[in-house]
PDB file of C-alpha atoms in Angstrom:
ATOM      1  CA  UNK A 278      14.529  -4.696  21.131  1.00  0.00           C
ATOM      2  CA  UNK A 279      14.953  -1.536  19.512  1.00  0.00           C
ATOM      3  CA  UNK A 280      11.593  -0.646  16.926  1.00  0.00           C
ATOM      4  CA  UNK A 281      12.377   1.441  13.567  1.00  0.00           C
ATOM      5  CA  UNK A 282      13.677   4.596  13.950  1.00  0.00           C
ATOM      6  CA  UNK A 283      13.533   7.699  11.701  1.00  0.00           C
ATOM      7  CA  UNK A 284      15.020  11.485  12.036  1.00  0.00           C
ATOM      8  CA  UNK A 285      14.293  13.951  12.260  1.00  0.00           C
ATOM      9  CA  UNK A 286      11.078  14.028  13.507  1.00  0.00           C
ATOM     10  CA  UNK A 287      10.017  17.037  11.651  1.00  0.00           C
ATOM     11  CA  UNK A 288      11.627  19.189   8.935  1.00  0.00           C
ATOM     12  CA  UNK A 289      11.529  23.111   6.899  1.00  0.00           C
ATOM     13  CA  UNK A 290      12.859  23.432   3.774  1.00  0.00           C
ATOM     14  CA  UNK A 291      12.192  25.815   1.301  1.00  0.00           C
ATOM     15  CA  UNK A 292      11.248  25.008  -2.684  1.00  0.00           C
ATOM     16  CA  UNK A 293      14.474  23.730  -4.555  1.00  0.00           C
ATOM     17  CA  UNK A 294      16.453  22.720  -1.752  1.00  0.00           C
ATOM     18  CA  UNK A 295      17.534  19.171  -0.935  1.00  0.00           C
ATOM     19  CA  UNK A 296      16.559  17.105   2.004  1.00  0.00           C
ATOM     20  CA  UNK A 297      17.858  13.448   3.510  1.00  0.00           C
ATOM     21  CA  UNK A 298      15.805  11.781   5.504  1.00  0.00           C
ATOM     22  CA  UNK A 299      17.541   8.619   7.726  1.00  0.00           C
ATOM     23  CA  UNK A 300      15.962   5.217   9.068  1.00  0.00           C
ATOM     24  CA  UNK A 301      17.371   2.637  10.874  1.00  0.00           C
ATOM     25  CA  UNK A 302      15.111  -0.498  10.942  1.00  0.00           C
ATOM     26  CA  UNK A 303      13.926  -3.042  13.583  1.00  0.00           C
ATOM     27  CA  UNK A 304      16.540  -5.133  14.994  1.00  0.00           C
ATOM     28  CA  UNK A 305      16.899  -8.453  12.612  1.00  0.00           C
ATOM     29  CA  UNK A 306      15.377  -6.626   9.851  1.00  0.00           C
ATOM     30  CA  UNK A 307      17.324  -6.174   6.251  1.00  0.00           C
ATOM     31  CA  UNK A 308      14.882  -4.475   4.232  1.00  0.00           C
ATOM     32  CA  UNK A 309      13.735  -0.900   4.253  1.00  0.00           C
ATOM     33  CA  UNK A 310      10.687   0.657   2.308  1.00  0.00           C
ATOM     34  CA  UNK A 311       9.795   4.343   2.250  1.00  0.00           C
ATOM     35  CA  UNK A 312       6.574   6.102   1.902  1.00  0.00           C
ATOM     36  CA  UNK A 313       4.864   9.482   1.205  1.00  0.00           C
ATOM     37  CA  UNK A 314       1.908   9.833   3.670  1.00  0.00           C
ATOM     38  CA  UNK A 315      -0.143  13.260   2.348  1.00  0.00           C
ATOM     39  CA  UNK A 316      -2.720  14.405   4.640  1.00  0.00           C
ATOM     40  CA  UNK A 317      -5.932  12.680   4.456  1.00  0.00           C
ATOM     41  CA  UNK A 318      -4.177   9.990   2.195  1.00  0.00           C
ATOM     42  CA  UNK A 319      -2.778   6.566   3.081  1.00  0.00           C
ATOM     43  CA  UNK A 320       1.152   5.988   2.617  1.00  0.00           C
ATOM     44  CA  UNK A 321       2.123   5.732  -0.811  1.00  0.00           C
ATOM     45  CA  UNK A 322       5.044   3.370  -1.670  1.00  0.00           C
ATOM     46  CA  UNK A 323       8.445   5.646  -3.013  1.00  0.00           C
ATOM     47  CA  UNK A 324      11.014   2.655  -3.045  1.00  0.00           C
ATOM     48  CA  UNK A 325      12.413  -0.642  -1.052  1.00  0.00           C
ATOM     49  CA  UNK A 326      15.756  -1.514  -0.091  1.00  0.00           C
ATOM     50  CA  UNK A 327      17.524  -4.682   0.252  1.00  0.00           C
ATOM     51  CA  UNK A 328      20.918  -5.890   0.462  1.00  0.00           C
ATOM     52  CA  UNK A 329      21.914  -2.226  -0.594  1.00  0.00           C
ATOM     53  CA  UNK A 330      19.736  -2.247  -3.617  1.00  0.00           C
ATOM     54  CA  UNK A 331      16.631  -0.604  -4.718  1.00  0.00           C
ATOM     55  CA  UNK A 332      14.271  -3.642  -5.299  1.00  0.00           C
ATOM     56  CA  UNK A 333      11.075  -1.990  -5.928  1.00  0.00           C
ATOM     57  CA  UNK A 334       9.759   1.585  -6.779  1.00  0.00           C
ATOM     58  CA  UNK A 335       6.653   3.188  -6.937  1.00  0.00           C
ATOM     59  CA  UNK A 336       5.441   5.878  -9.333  1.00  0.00           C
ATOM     60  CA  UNK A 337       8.278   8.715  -8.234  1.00  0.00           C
ATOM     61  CA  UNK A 338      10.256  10.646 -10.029  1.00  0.00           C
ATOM     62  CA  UNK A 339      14.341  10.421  -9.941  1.00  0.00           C
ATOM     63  CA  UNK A 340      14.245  13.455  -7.384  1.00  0.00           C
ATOM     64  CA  UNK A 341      13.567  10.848  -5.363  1.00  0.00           C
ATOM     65  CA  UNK A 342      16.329   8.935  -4.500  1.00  0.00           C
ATOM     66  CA  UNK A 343      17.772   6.744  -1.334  1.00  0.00           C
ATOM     67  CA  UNK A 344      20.380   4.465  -0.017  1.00  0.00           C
ATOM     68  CA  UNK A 345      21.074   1.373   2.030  1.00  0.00           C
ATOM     69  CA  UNK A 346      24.157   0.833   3.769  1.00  0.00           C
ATOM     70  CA  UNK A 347      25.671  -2.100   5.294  1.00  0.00           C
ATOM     71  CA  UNK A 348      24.374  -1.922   8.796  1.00  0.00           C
ATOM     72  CA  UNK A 349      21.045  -1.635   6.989  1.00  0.00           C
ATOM     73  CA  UNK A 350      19.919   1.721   7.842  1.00  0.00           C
ATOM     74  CA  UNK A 351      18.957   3.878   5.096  1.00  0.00           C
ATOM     75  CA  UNK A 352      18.754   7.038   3.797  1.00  0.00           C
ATOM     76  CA  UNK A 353      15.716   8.528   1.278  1.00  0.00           C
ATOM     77  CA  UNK A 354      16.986  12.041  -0.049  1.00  0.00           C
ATOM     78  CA  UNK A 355      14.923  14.497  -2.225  1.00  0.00           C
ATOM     79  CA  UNK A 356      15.906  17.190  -4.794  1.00  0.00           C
ATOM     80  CA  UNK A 357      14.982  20.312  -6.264  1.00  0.00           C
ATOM     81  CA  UNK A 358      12.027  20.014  -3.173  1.00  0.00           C
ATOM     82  CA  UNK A 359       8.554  21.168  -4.398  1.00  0.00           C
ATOM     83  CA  UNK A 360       5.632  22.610  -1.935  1.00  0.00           C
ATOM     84  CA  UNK A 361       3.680  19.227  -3.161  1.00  0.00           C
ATOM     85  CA  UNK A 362       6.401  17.557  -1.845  1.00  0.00           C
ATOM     86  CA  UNK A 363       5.274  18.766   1.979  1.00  0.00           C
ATOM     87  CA  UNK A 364       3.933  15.518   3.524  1.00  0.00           C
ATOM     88  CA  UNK A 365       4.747  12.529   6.313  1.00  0.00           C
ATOM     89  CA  UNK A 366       7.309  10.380   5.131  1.00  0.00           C
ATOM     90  CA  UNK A 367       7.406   7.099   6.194  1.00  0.00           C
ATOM     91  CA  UNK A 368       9.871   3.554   6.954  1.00  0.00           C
ATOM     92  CA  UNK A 369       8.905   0.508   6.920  1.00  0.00           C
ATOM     93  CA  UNK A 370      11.218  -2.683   7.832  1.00  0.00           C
ATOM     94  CA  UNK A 371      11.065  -6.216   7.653  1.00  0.00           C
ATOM     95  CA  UNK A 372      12.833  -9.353   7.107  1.00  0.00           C
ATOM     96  CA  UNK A 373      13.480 -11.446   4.021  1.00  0.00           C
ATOM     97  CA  UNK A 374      10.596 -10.533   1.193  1.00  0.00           C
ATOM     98  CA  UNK A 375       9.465  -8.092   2.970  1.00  0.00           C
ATOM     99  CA  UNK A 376       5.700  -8.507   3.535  1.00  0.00           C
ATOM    100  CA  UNK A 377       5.830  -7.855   7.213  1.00  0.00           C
ATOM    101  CA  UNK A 378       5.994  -4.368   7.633  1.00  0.00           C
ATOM    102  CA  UNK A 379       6.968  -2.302  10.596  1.00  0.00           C
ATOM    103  CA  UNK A 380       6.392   1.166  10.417  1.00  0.00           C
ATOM    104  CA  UNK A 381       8.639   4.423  11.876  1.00  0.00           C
ATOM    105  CA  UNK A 382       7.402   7.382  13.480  1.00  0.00           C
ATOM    106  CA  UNK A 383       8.071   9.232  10.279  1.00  0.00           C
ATOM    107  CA  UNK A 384       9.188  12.550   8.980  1.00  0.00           C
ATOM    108  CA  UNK A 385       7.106  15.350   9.126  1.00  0.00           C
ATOM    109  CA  UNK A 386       8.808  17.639   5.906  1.00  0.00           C
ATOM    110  CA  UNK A 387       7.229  21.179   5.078  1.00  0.00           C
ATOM    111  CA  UNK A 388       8.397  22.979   1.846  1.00  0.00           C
ATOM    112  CA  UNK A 389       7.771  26.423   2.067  1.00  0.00           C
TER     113      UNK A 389
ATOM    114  CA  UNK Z  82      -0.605   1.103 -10.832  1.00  0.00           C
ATOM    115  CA  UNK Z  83      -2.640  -0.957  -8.783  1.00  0.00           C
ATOM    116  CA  UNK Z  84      -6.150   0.305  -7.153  1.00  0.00           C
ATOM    117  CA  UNK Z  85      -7.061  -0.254  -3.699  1.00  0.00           C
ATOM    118  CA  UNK Z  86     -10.143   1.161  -3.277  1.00  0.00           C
ATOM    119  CA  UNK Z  87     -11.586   1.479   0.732  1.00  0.00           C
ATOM    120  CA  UNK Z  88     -14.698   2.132   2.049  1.00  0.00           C
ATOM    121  CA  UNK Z  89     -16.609   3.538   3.606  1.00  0.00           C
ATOM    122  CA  UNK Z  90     -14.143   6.911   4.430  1.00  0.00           C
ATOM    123  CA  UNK Z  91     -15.789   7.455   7.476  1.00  0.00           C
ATOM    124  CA  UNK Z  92     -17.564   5.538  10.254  1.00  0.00           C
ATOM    125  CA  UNK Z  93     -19.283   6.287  13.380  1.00  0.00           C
ATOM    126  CA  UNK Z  94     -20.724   3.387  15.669  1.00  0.00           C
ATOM    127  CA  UNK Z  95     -21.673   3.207  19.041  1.00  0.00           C
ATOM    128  CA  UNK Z  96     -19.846   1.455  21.660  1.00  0.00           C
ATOM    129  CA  UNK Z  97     -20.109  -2.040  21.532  1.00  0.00           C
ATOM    130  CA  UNK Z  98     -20.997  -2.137  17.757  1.00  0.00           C
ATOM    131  CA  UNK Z  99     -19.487  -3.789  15.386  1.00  0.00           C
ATOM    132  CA  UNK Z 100     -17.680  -1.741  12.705  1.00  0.00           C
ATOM    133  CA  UNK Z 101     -17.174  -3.182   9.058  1.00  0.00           C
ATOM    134  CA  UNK Z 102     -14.859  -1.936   6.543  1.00  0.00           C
ATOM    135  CA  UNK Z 103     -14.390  -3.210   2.730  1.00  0.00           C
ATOM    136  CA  UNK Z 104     -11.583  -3.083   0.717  1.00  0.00           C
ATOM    137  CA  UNK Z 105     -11.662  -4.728  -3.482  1.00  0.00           C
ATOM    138  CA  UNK Z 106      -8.730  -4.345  -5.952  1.00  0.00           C
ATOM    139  CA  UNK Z 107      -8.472  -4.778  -9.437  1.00  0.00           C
ATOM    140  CA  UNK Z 108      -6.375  -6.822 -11.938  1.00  0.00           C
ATOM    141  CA  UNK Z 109      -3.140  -7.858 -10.380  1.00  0.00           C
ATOM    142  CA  UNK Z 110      -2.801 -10.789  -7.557  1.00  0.00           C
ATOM    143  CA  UNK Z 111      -1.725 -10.138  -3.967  1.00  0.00           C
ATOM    144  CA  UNK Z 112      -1.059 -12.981  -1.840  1.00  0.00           C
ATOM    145  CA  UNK Z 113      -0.601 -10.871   1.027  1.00  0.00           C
ATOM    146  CA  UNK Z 114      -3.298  -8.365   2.872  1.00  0.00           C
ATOM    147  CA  UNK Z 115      -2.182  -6.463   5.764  1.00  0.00           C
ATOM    148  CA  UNK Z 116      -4.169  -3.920   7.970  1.00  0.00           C
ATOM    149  CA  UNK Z 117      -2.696  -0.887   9.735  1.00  0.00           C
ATOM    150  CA  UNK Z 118      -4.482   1.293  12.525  1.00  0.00           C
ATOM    151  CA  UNK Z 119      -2.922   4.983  12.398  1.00  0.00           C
ATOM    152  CA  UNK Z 120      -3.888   6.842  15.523  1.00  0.00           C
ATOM    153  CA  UNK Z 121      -3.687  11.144  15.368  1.00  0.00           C
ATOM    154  CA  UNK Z 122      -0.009  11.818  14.562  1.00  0.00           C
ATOM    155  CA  UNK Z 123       1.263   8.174  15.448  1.00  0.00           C
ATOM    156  CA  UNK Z 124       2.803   5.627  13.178  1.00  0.00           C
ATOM    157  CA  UNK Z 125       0.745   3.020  11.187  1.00  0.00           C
ATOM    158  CA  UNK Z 126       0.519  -0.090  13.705  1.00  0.00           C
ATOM    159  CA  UNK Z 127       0.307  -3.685  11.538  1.00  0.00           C
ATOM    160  CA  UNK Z 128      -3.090  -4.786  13.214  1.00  0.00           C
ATOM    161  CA  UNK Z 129      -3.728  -7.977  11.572  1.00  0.00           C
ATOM    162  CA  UNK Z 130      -2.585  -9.563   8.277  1.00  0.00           C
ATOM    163  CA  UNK Z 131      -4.113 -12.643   5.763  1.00  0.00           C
ATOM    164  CA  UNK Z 132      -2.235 -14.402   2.976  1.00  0.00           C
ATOM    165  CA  UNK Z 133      -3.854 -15.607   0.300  1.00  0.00           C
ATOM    166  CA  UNK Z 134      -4.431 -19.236   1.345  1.00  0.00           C
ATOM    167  CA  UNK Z 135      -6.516 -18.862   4.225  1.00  0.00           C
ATOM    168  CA  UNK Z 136     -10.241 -17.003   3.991  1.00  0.00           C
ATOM    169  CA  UNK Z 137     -10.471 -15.908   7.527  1.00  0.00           C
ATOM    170  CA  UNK Z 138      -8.174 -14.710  10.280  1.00  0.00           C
ATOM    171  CA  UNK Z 139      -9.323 -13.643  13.677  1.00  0.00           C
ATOM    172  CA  UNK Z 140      -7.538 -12.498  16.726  1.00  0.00           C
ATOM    173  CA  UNK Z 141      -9.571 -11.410  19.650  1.00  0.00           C
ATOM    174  CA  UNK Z 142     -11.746  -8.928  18.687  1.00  0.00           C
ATOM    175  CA  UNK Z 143     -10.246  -7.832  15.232  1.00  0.00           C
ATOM    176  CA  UNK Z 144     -10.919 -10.715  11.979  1.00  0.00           C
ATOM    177  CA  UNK Z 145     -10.035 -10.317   8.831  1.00  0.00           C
ATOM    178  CA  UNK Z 146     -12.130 -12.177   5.509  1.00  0.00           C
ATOM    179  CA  UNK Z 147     -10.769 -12.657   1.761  1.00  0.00           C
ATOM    180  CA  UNK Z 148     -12.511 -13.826  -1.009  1.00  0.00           C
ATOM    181  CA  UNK Z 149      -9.771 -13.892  -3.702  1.00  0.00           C
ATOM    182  CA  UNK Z 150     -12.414 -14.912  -6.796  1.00  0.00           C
ATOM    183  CA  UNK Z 151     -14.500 -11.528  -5.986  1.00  0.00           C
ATOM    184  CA  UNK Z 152     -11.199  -9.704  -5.170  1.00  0.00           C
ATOM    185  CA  UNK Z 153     -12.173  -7.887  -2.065  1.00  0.00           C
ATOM    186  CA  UNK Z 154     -11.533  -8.335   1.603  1.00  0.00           C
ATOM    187  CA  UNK Z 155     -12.626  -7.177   5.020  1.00  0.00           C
ATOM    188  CA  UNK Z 156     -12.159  -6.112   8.750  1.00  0.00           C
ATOM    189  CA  UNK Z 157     -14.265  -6.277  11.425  1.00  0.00           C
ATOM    190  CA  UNK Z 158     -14.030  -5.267  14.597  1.00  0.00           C
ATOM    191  CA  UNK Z 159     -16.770  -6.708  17.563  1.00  0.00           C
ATOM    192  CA  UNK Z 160     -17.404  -5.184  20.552  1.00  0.00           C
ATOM    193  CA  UNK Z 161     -15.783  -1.643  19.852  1.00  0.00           C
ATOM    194  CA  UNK Z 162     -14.649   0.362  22.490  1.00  0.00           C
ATOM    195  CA  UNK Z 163     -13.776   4.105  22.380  1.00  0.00           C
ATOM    196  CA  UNK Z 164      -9.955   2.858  21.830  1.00  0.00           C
ATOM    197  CA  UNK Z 165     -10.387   1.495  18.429  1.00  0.00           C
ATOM    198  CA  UNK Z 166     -11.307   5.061  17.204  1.00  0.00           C
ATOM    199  CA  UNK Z 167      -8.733   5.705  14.702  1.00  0.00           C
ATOM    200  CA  UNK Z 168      -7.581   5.695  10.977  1.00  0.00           C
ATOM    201  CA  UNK Z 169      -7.640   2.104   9.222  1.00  0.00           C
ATOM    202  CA  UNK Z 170      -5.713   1.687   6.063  1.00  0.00           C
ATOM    203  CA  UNK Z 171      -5.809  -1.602   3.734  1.00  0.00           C
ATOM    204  CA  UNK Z 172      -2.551  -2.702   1.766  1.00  0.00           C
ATOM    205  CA  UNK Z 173      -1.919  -5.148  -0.684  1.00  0.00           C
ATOM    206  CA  UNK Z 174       1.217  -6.806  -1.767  1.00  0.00           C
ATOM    207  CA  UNK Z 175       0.970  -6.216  -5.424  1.00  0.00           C
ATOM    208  CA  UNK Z 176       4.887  -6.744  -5.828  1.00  0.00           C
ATOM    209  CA  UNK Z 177       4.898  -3.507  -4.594  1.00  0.00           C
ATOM    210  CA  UNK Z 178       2.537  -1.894  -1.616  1.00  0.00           C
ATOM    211  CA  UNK Z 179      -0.939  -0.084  -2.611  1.00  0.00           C
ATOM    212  CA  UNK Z 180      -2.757   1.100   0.414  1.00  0.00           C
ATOM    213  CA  UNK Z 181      -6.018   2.447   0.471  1.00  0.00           C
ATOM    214  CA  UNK Z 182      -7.356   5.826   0.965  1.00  0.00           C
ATOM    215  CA  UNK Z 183      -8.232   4.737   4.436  1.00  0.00           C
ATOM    216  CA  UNK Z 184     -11.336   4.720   7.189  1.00  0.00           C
ATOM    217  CA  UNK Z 185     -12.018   7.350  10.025  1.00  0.00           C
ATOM    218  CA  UNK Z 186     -13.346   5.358  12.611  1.00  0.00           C
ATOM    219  CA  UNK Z 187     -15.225   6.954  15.328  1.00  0.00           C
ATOM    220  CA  UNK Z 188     -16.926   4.741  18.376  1.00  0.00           C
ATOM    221  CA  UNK Z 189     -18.542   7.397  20.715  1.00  0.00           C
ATOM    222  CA  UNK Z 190     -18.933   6.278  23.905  1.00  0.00           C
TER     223      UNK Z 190
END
Protein backbone atom coordinates (compact mmCIF):
# COMPACT_ATOMS: atom_id res chain seq x y z
CA UNK A 1 0.00 0.00 0.00
CA UNK A 2 1.72 2.73 -1.53
CA UNK A 3 2.04 6.09 1.18
CA UNK A 4 1.92 9.78 -0.45
CA UNK A 5 4.40 10.59 -2.68
CA UNK A 6 5.91 13.96 -3.70
CA UNK A 7 8.84 15.06 -6.32
CA UNK A 8 11.19 16.12 -6.43
CA UNK A 9 12.69 15.76 -3.35
CA UNK A 10 14.54 18.95 -3.44
CA UNK A 11 14.58 21.93 -5.84
CA UNK A 12 16.86 25.48 -7.15
CA UNK A 13 15.25 28.05 -8.71
CA UNK A 14 16.18 31.41 -9.01
CA UNK A 15 13.78 34.71 -8.11
CA UNK A 16 10.97 35.07 -10.85
CA UNK A 17 11.01 31.76 -12.21
CA UNK A 18 8.19 29.23 -12.02
CA UNK A 19 8.17 25.96 -10.24
CA UNK A 20 5.54 22.73 -10.17
CA UNK A 21 5.66 20.69 -7.57
CA UNK A 22 3.69 16.97 -8.03
CA UNK A 23 1.92 14.61 -5.35
CA UNK A 24 0.31 11.59 -5.72
CA UNK A 25 -1.69 10.60 -2.56
CA UNK A 26 -2.19 7.42 -0.44
CA UNK A 27 -3.91 4.70 -2.14
CA UNK A 28 -7.93 5.20 -1.54
CA UNK A 29 -7.39 8.74 -0.87
CA UNK A 30 -9.28 11.65 -3.08
CA UNK A 31 -8.24 14.68 -1.46
CA UNK A 32 -4.97 16.52 -1.55
CA UNK A 33 -3.86 19.55 0.70
CA UNK A 34 -0.59 21.45 0.33
CA UNK A 35 1.52 23.23 2.77
CA UNK A 36 4.43 25.72 3.23
CA UNK A 37 6.69 24.37 6.06
CA UNK A 38 9.41 27.49 6.79
CA UNK A 39 12.15 26.57 8.99
CA UNK A 40 11.45 26.64 12.57
CA UNK A 41 7.65 27.02 11.65
CA UNK A 42 4.88 24.41 11.51
CA UNK A 43 3.17 23.71 7.96
CA UNK A 44 1.01 26.37 6.92
CA UNK A 45 -2.12 25.43 4.88
CA UNK A 46 -1.76 26.89 0.85
CA UNK A 47 -4.92 25.03 -0.60
CA UNK A 48 -7.03 21.52 -0.72
CA UNK A 49 -8.14 19.58 -3.52
CA UNK A 50 -11.06 17.48 -4.13
CA UNK A 51 -12.82 16.03 -6.92
CA UNK A 52 -10.55 18.38 -9.13
CA UNK A 53 -11.51 21.46 -7.26
CA UNK A 54 -9.89 23.82 -4.93
CA UNK A 55 -12.10 23.46 -1.75
CA UNK A 56 -10.22 25.43 0.68
CA UNK A 57 -7.33 28.05 0.70
CA UNK A 58 -5.28 29.57 3.10
CA UNK A 59 -3.92 33.12 3.21
CA UNK A 60 -1.74 32.83 -0.32
CA UNK A 61 -1.53 34.84 -2.93
CA UNK A 62 -2.72 33.79 -6.71
CA UNK A 63 1.09 32.95 -7.45
CA UNK A 64 0.10 30.17 -5.83
CA UNK A 65 -1.77 27.98 -7.76
CA UNK A 66 -2.40 23.94 -8.20
CA UNK A 67 -4.31 21.21 -9.83
CA UNK A 68 -6.05 17.90 -9.35
CA UNK A 69 -6.43 15.49 -11.97
CA UNK A 70 -8.50 12.53 -12.34
CA UNK A 71 -6.30 9.85 -10.96
CA UNK A 72 -6.10 12.25 -8.03
CA UNK A 73 -2.60 13.26 -8.01
CA UNK A 74 -1.92 16.82 -7.98
CA UNK A 75 0.12 19.41 -8.90
CA UNK A 76 0.90 22.91 -6.68
CA UNK A 77 2.84 25.37 -9.11
CA UNK A 78 4.33 28.80 -8.11
CA UNK A 79 5.05 32.03 -10.07
CA UNK A 80 7.16 34.91 -10.32
CA UNK A 81 9.19 32.72 -7.24
CA UNK A 82 10.43 35.04 -4.42
CA UNK A 83 13.60 34.18 -1.98
CA UNK A 84 10.68 34.14 0.89
CA UNK A 85 9.24 31.66 -1.05
CA UNK A 86 12.42 29.13 -0.14
CA UNK A 87 10.83 26.62 2.28
CA UNK A 88 9.51 22.68 2.67
CA UNK A 89 6.49 22.19 0.88
CA UNK A 90 4.26 19.78 1.93
CA UNK A 91 1.05 17.00 0.81
CA UNK A 92 -1.25 15.87 2.71
CA UNK A 93 -4.04 13.15 1.63
CA UNK A 94 -7.03 11.75 2.92
CA UNK A 95 -10.36 10.44 2.25
CA UNK A 96 -13.79 12.03 2.13
CA UNK A 97 -13.69 15.51 4.37
CA UNK A 98 -10.49 15.31 4.75
CA UNK A 99 -9.59 15.44 8.47
CA UNK A 100 -7.27 12.51 8.37
CA UNK A 101 -4.21 13.68 7.10
CA UNK A 102 -1.27 11.83 5.69
CA UNK A 103 1.67 13.66 5.09
CA UNK A 104 4.52 13.38 1.99
CA UNK A 105 8.09 13.58 2.29
CA UNK A 106 7.88 17.05 0.86
CA UNK A 107 9.71 19.43 -1.36
CA UNK A 108 12.64 21.00 -0.31
CA UNK A 109 12.52 24.46 -2.86
CA UNK A 110 15.46 27.11 -2.58
CA UNK A 111 15.06 30.47 -4.47
CA UNK A 112 18.19 31.96 -4.99
CA UNK B 1 -7.08 33.56 10.38
CA UNK B 2 -7.26 31.29 13.10
CA UNK B 3 -4.51 31.19 16.10
CA UNK B 4 -3.04 28.14 17.36
CA UNK B 5 -0.87 29.07 19.83
CA UNK B 6 1.74 26.04 21.33
CA UNK B 7 3.73 25.85 24.14
CA UNK B 8 6.16 25.54 25.57
CA UNK B 9 8.74 25.82 22.20
CA UNK B 10 11.12 23.77 23.76
CA UNK B 11 11.35 20.88 26.24
CA UNK B 12 13.95 18.87 27.81
CA UNK B 13 13.04 15.89 30.26
CA UNK B 14 14.79 13.08 31.42
CA UNK B 15 14.16 9.63 30.44
CA UNK B 16 11.26 8.23 31.82
CA UNK B 17 9.54 11.65 32.45
CA UNK B 18 6.61 12.65 31.42
CA UNK B 19 6.53 15.51 28.88
CA UNK B 20 3.41 17.91 28.65
CA UNK B 21 2.61 20.16 25.90
CA UNK B 22 -0.45 22.80 25.63
CA UNK B 23 -2.06 24.00 22.82
CA UNK B 24 -5.48 26.92 23.17
CA UNK B 25 -7.12 28.61 20.13
CA UNK B 26 -9.27 31.39 19.81
CA UNK B 27 -12.74 32.19 18.34
CA UNK B 28 -13.66 29.68 15.73
CA UNK B 29 -14.79 25.85 16.54
CA UNK B 30 -12.75 22.80 15.54
CA UNK B 31 -14.24 19.53 15.97
CA UNK B 32 -11.19 17.89 15.03
CA UNK B 33 -7.50 17.99 16.87
CA UNK B 34 -4.78 16.10 15.38
CA UNK B 35 -1.07 15.75 16.56
CA UNK B 36 1.95 15.27 14.28
CA UNK B 37 5.59 14.21 15.43
CA UNK B 38 8.20 15.65 12.75
CA UNK B 39 11.53 13.98 13.24
CA UNK B 40 14.98 16.00 11.64
CA UNK B 41 14.20 16.22 7.90
CA UNK B 42 11.29 13.54 7.95
CA UNK B 43 7.66 14.04 7.18
CA UNK B 44 5.03 15.03 9.85
CA UNK B 45 3.75 11.50 11.24
CA UNK B 46 -0.26 11.81 12.48
CA UNK B 47 0.52 10.58 16.15
CA UNK B 48 -2.78 10.71 17.69
CA UNK B 49 -6.01 12.61 16.93
CA UNK B 50 -9.42 13.74 19.22
CA UNK B 51 -12.74 14.96 17.85
CA UNK B 52 -14.65 17.09 19.60
CA UNK B 53 -17.00 14.68 21.40
CA UNK B 54 -14.74 12.79 23.42
CA UNK B 55 -12.36 14.62 26.31
CA UNK B 56 -9.64 12.10 26.39
CA UNK B 57 -7.88 9.76 24.00
CA UNK B 58 -5.02 7.53 24.95
CA UNK B 59 -3.02 5.02 23.08
CA UNK B 60 -0.15 3.41 24.83
CA UNK B 61 1.99 5.82 26.01
CA UNK B 62 0.82 8.99 24.02
CA UNK B 63 -3.01 10.66 25.39
CA UNK B 64 -4.46 13.38 24.23
CA UNK B 65 -7.11 15.88 26.61
CA UNK B 66 -9.71 18.62 25.25
CA UNK B 67 -11.60 20.87 27.10
CA UNK B 68 -13.69 22.59 24.37
CA UNK B 69 -15.39 25.38 27.00
CA UNK B 70 -11.64 26.65 27.91
CA UNK B 71 -10.56 26.05 24.26
CA UNK B 72 -7.27 24.38 24.77
CA UNK B 73 -6.00 20.86 24.55
CA UNK B 74 -3.07 18.65 25.41
CA UNK B 75 -0.46 15.80 24.86
CA UNK B 76 1.26 13.85 27.06
CA UNK B 77 3.60 11.50 26.71
CA UNK B 78 4.57 8.87 29.95
CA UNK B 79 7.47 7.09 30.24
CA UNK B 80 9.66 8.94 27.51
CA UNK B 81 12.33 7.31 25.94
CA UNK B 82 15.17 8.91 23.89
CA UNK B 83 12.88 8.01 20.66
CA UNK B 84 10.18 10.44 21.30
CA UNK B 85 12.78 13.30 20.93
CA UNK B 86 11.42 15.21 18.13
CA UNK B 87 9.28 18.19 16.82
CA UNK B 88 5.44 18.11 17.94
CA UNK B 89 3.05 20.26 16.06
CA UNK B 90 -0.81 20.82 17.08
CA UNK B 91 -3.53 21.34 14.24
CA UNK B 92 -6.93 22.23 14.30
CA UNK B 93 -9.65 21.76 11.81
CA UNK B 94 -10.90 25.25 11.62
CA UNK B 95 -12.54 24.52 8.08
CA UNK B 96 -9.24 24.91 7.09
CA UNK B 97 -5.83 23.55 8.97
CA UNK B 98 -3.93 25.97 11.59
CA UNK B 99 -0.98 24.26 13.11
CA UNK B 100 1.00 25.51 15.75
CA UNK B 101 4.39 26.89 15.94
CA UNK B 102 5.42 23.58 17.34
CA UNK B 103 7.56 21.84 20.44
CA UNK B 104 11.32 20.71 20.40
CA UNK B 105 11.28 17.85 22.46
CA UNK B 106 14.43 16.61 23.89
CA UNK B 107 14.53 13.34 26.40
CA UNK B 108 18.30 12.85 27.20
CA UNK B 109 19.05 9.66 28.14
Amino acid sequence: DAGVTQSPTHLIKTRGQQVTLRCSPKSGHDTVSWYQQALGQGPQFIFQYYEEEERQRGNFPDRFSGHQFPNYSSELNVNALLLGDSALYLCASSFGDGETQYFGPGTRLLVL
Amino acid sequence: GENVEQHPSTLSVQEGDSAVIKCTYSDSASNYFPWYKQELGKRPQLIIDIRSNVGEKKDQRIAVTLNKTAKHFSLHITETQPEDSAVYFCAGNFNKFYFGSGTKLNVKP
